[in-house]
Short mmCIF file of C-alpha atoms and ligand atoms in Angstrom, two decimals:
data_model
loop_
_atom_site.label_atom_id
_atom_site.label_comp_id
_atom_site.label_asym_id
_atom_site.label_seq_id
_atom_site.Cartn_x
_atom_site.Cartn_y
_atom_site.Cartn_z
CA MET Q 8 122.96 104.72 69.81
CA LYS Q 9 123.32 106.04 66.75
CA LEU Q 10 121.39 105.53 63.60
CA PHE Q 11 121.45 105.07 59.91
CA LEU Q 12 120.07 104.59 56.48
CA ASP Q 13 121.13 101.64 54.53
CA SER Q 14 119.96 103.43 51.81
CA ALA Q 15 121.16 105.15 48.50
CA ASN Q 16 117.32 106.36 47.22
CA LEU Q 17 117.09 110.20 47.58
CA LYS Q 18 113.56 110.08 48.90
CA GLU Q 19 114.23 107.80 51.46
CA ILE Q 20 117.21 110.29 52.77
CA ASP Q 21 115.03 112.54 52.53
CA GLU Q 22 111.85 111.17 54.24
CA ALA Q 23 114.30 110.13 57.23
CA VAL Q 24 116.38 113.38 57.83
CA SER Q 25 112.72 114.90 58.35
CA TRP Q 26 112.30 112.59 60.83
CA GLY Q 27 115.65 114.14 62.52
CA ALA Q 28 115.98 110.33 62.74
CA ILE Q 29 119.02 109.98 60.85
CA ASP Q 30 122.90 110.36 62.31
CA GLY Q 31 124.26 108.72 58.53
CA VAL Q 32 124.51 106.51 56.18
CA THR Q 33 125.08 102.93 54.39
CA THR Q 34 125.52 102.44 50.83
CA ASN Q 35 127.04 99.65 48.80
CA PRO Q 36 127.29 98.42 45.63
CA THR Q 37 123.68 96.57 45.60
CA LEU Q 38 121.85 99.59 47.02
CA VAL Q 39 123.46 101.91 44.15
CA ALA Q 40 122.47 99.75 41.30
CA LYS Q 41 119.17 99.76 42.11
CA GLU Q 42 119.25 103.97 42.05
CA GLY Q 43 119.88 103.33 38.18
CA ARG Q 44 122.27 106.57 38.57
CA GLU Q 45 125.25 107.11 38.10
CA PHE Q 46 127.81 106.35 41.59
CA VAL Q 47 129.64 109.45 42.32
CA PRO Q 48 126.81 112.23 41.44
CA LEU Q 49 124.60 110.81 42.95
CA MET Q 50 126.72 109.90 46.32
CA LYS Q 51 127.66 113.99 46.43
CA GLU Q 52 123.91 114.69 46.77
CA ILE Q 53 123.60 112.04 49.51
CA CYS Q 54 126.53 114.51 51.93
CA GLU Q 55 124.23 116.98 50.49
CA ARG Q 56 122.13 115.19 52.24
CA VAL Q 57 122.94 113.81 55.71
CA ASN Q 58 124.39 115.96 58.55
CA GLY Q 59 127.17 113.05 59.17
CA PRO Q 60 129.25 109.91 57.34
CA VAL Q 61 128.31 108.83 54.35
CA SER Q 62 129.81 104.88 53.57
CA MET Q 63 131.13 104.47 50.12
CA GLU Q 64 132.43 100.70 49.21
CA THR Q 65 135.38 100.41 47.42
CA VAL Q 66 134.87 98.29 44.20
CA SER Q 67 138.02 96.07 43.53
CA ARG Q 68 139.54 93.31 45.36
CA ASP Q 69 143.12 94.37 45.27
CA ALA Q 70 144.58 96.81 47.94
CA ALA Q 71 145.75 99.19 44.90
CA GLY Q 72 142.88 99.54 43.58
CA MET Q 73 140.73 100.07 47.12
CA MET Q 74 143.34 102.67 48.05
CA GLU Q 75 143.07 104.72 45.01
CA GLU Q 76 138.94 105.12 45.15
CA GLY Q 77 139.30 105.03 48.13
CA ARG Q 78 141.34 108.28 48.28
CA VAL Q 79 139.19 109.65 45.15
CA PHE Q 80 135.89 108.91 47.20
CA ALA Q 81 137.35 110.62 50.76
CA ALA Q 82 137.94 114.23 48.30
CA LEU Q 83 134.01 113.79 47.25
CA HIS Q 84 133.40 115.40 50.99
CA GLN Q 85 134.14 115.43 54.26
CA HIS Q 86 131.27 113.24 54.33
CA ILE Q 87 132.71 110.68 53.28
CA VAL Q 88 133.91 107.09 55.00
CA VAL Q 89 135.69 104.52 52.70
CA LYS Q 90 134.27 101.55 52.87
CA CYS Q 91 136.06 98.14 51.77
CA PRO Q 92 135.65 94.25 52.79
CA LEU Q 93 137.44 92.42 55.50
CA THR Q 94 139.64 90.94 52.92
CA LYS Q 95 143.59 90.99 53.03
CA GLU Q 96 143.06 93.30 50.74
CA GLY Q 97 140.70 95.08 52.16
CA LEU Q 98 142.77 95.16 55.82
CA LYS Q 99 146.00 96.10 54.08
CA ALA Q 100 143.40 98.93 52.29
CA THR Q 101 142.89 100.28 55.16
CA ARG Q 102 145.89 100.05 57.35
CA GLN Q 103 147.00 102.33 54.78
CA LEU Q 104 143.71 104.97 54.55
CA SER Q 105 143.76 105.44 58.24
CA ARG Q 106 147.01 106.28 58.51
CA GLU Q 107 146.33 109.09 55.49
CA GLY Q 108 143.82 109.71 57.91
CA ILE Q 109 140.81 108.53 55.50
CA ARG Q 110 138.26 107.35 57.61
CA VAL Q 111 137.77 103.32 56.70
CA ASN Q 112 134.00 100.97 57.40
CA VAL Q 113 135.11 97.64 56.93
CA THR Q 114 132.27 96.01 55.86
CA LEU Q 115 131.26 92.22 55.76
CA CYS Q 116 132.44 91.22 58.49
CA PHE Q 117 131.31 88.09 60.02
CA SER Q 118 133.29 86.64 63.08
CA PRO Q 119 134.95 87.88 66.13
CA ASN Q 120 138.57 87.75 64.78
CA GLN Q 121 137.61 89.00 61.83
CA ALA Q 122 136.42 92.54 64.18
CA LEU Q 123 139.66 92.04 65.59
CA LEU Q 124 141.36 92.53 62.44
CA ALA Q 125 139.58 95.59 61.45
CA ALA Q 126 140.12 97.08 64.74
CA LYS Q 127 144.12 96.92 64.22
CA ALA Q 128 144.28 97.80 60.49
CA GLY Q 129 142.65 101.17 62.22
CA ALA Q 130 139.29 100.58 60.97
CA TYR Q 131 137.07 103.67 61.55
CA PHE Q 132 133.62 101.85 62.09
CA VAL Q 133 133.50 97.84 61.21
CA SER Q 134 129.90 96.90 60.66
CA PRO Q 135 129.02 93.18 61.58
CA PHE Q 136 126.28 91.28 59.52
CA ILE Q 137 124.08 90.44 62.06
CA GLY Q 138 121.00 89.69 59.69
CA ARG Q 139 123.22 87.76 57.40
CA LEU Q 140 124.43 85.80 59.91
CA ASP Q 141 121.40 85.07 61.41
CA ASP Q 142 119.73 83.47 57.33
CA LEU Q 143 122.12 80.32 58.22
CA SER Q 144 120.52 80.46 60.99
CA GLN Q 145 124.29 81.73 63.15
CA ASP Q 146 123.43 84.12 66.10
CA GLY Q 147 123.78 87.57 64.44
CA LEU Q 148 123.07 89.52 67.74
CA GLN Q 149 126.43 87.38 69.89
CA LEU Q 150 128.09 88.95 67.77
CA ILE Q 151 128.06 92.23 67.63
CA ARG Q 152 128.71 91.02 71.89
CA ASP Q 153 131.96 89.29 71.45
CA MET Q 154 133.04 92.91 68.98
CA LYS Q 155 132.23 95.02 72.46
CA THR Q 156 133.64 91.84 75.45
CA ILE Q 157 136.77 92.25 72.52
CA PHE Q 158 137.57 95.83 71.71
CA MET Q 159 136.46 96.76 75.32
CA ASN Q 160 138.50 94.11 76.68
CA TYR Q 161 141.27 95.87 74.55
CA ARG Q 162 139.85 99.79 74.40
CA PHE Q 163 140.49 99.80 70.65
CA SER Q 164 138.52 102.68 69.10
CA THR Q 165 136.57 101.88 66.56
CA GLN Q 166 132.86 102.10 66.70
CA ILE Q 167 130.77 98.40 65.65
CA LEU Q 168 127.63 99.64 63.40
CA ALA Q 169 125.22 97.08 63.15
CA ALA Q 170 124.54 96.35 60.11
CA SER Q 171 122.10 93.63 57.98
CA ILE Q 172 119.51 94.55 60.76
CA ARG Q 173 115.83 92.67 59.24
CA HIS Q 174 113.63 94.41 62.00
CA PRO Q 175 112.94 96.55 65.38
CA ILE Q 176 114.24 93.54 67.56
CA HIS Q 177 118.10 93.97 66.21
CA VAL Q 178 118.01 97.80 66.78
CA MET Q 179 116.42 97.18 69.98
CA GLU Q 180 119.26 94.04 71.38
CA ALA Q 181 121.82 96.12 69.20
CA ALA Q 182 121.41 99.31 71.64
CA LYS Q 183 121.58 97.07 74.63
CA ILE Q 184 124.64 95.77 73.92
CA GLY Q 185 126.31 99.00 73.21
CA ALA Q 186 126.91 98.62 69.64
CA ASP Q 187 127.52 102.39 68.80
CA ILE Q 188 125.53 102.61 65.69
CA ALA Q 189 122.85 100.51 63.95
CA THR Q 190 121.95 101.31 60.13
CA MET Q 191 118.89 99.07 58.35
CA PRO Q 192 117.18 99.88 55.28
CA PHE Q 193 113.77 102.38 54.71
CA SER Q 194 111.54 99.87 55.58
CA VAL Q 195 113.26 99.01 59.26
CA LEU Q 196 113.21 102.92 60.78
CA GLU Q 197 109.51 102.85 59.63
CA MET Q 198 108.41 99.57 61.71
CA LEU Q 199 110.54 101.64 64.70
CA VAL Q 200 108.32 104.71 64.57
CA LYS Q 201 104.69 102.57 64.38
CA HIS Q 202 102.87 101.14 66.99
CA PRO Q 203 98.88 100.44 67.15
CA LEU Q 204 98.24 101.77 71.04
CA THR Q 205 99.72 104.58 69.32
CA ASP Q 206 97.85 104.56 66.29
CA ALA Q 207 94.61 103.84 68.13
CA GLY Q 208 94.84 105.89 70.99
CA LEU Q 209 94.94 108.83 68.26
CA GLU Q 210 92.58 107.68 66.40
CA ARG Q 211 90.57 107.97 69.97
CA PHE Q 212 91.78 111.71 71.42
CA LEU Q 213 90.87 113.50 67.46
CA SER Q 214 87.31 110.67 67.28
CA ASP Q 215 87.11 112.96 71.31
CA TRP Q 216 87.43 116.08 69.60
CA GLU Q 217 85.59 115.67 67.09
CA ARG Q 218 82.35 115.23 69.08
CA LEU Q 219 83.17 118.85 71.00
CA PRO Q 220 81.02 121.77 69.53
CA ALA Q 221 82.67 124.19 66.94
CA GLU Q 222 82.75 127.07 68.83
CA ALA Q 223 84.71 125.66 71.53
CA LYS Q 224 87.12 124.01 68.84
CA ARG Q 225 88.16 127.53 67.44
CA TRP Q 226 91.19 129.11 67.94
CA LYS Q 227 93.19 131.70 66.67
CA ALA Q 228 96.73 133.43 66.26
CA SER Q 229 95.89 136.02 68.91
CA SER Q 230 94.00 133.84 71.29
CA ALA Q 231 96.81 131.43 72.22
CA PRO Q 232 99.30 132.46 75.16
CA THR Q 233 101.60 135.10 74.66
CA PRO Q 234 105.10 133.59 73.88
CA ARG Q 235 107.42 133.83 77.67
CA SER Q 236 110.47 135.60 76.88
CA LYS Q 237 113.90 133.78 78.09
CA ALA Q 238 113.78 135.71 81.03
CA GLY Q 239 109.50 134.32 81.48
CA ALA Q 240 108.77 138.20 80.52
CA VAL Q 241 105.77 138.32 78.63
CA HIS Q 242 105.91 140.26 75.26
CA ALA Q 243 104.17 142.83 74.82
CA SER Q 244 102.14 143.08 70.82
C1 E4P W 318 125.65 98.06 56.19
O1 E4P W 318 126.95 98.18 55.95
C2 E4P W 318 124.65 97.29 54.41
O2 E4P W 318 124.63 98.21 53.25
C3 E4P W 318 124.43 96.77 54.68
O3 E4P W 318 123.26 96.56 55.58
C4 E4P W 318 123.70 94.90 54.20
O4 E4P W 318 122.63 93.79 54.85
P1 E4P W 318 121.60 93.29 54.07
O5 E4P W 318 121.97 91.68 54.37
O6 E4P W 318 120.31 93.48 53.81
O7 E4P W 318 122.57 92.76 52.44
#
């Protein structure tokens, strides 16, 4: 499964990229507004930092406006995937932009039938918002299960991008169901790394290491084993 960062914050993006953890980025108008920066230069900077798809959301309500924005956004950088909402106008724009070879992420998906429509319109990604369904006491993960079944039944190539992820269990369950991608805030990505037994284990290893006498701990590059070539021969130094 691919992991995307749901953020427009460059510091968070740089940090996640440095872990080798993320395959792409999703943004939305709320996340962009939080940064207080000019939209287009910010999106270009994000694209330069990430080696993968970067979702950039349209802000028109009608299909003509979404298509106009989508064409401009897609021309900004090869990583851009245009985000259109799951409305009638959004579907019209998705159909047309997809026909023009522009990748579209259909966002704000809350039902299996909506997902079916997005796939039929030619969406590259469709984003089920599982956390927002959970917030209404509905089962967000069930939406991903239903979408997976439908897409497999009819061999749609549209990828399921699990979104509105709130915690690591969402990520694990989405992976088990077979979502293609999970996008999450930086706080959730950090939670994926953390385990108290890892922290406790490391503390124990390092405190045991401290008990070694200083001479035994001494090392330098020249005392390290000589690197071997691919063929296994020892390099002369
Ligand atoms: C995805 O593309 C959306 O930006 C995001 O996952 C929305 O999540 P939220 O419900 O936490 O705002």
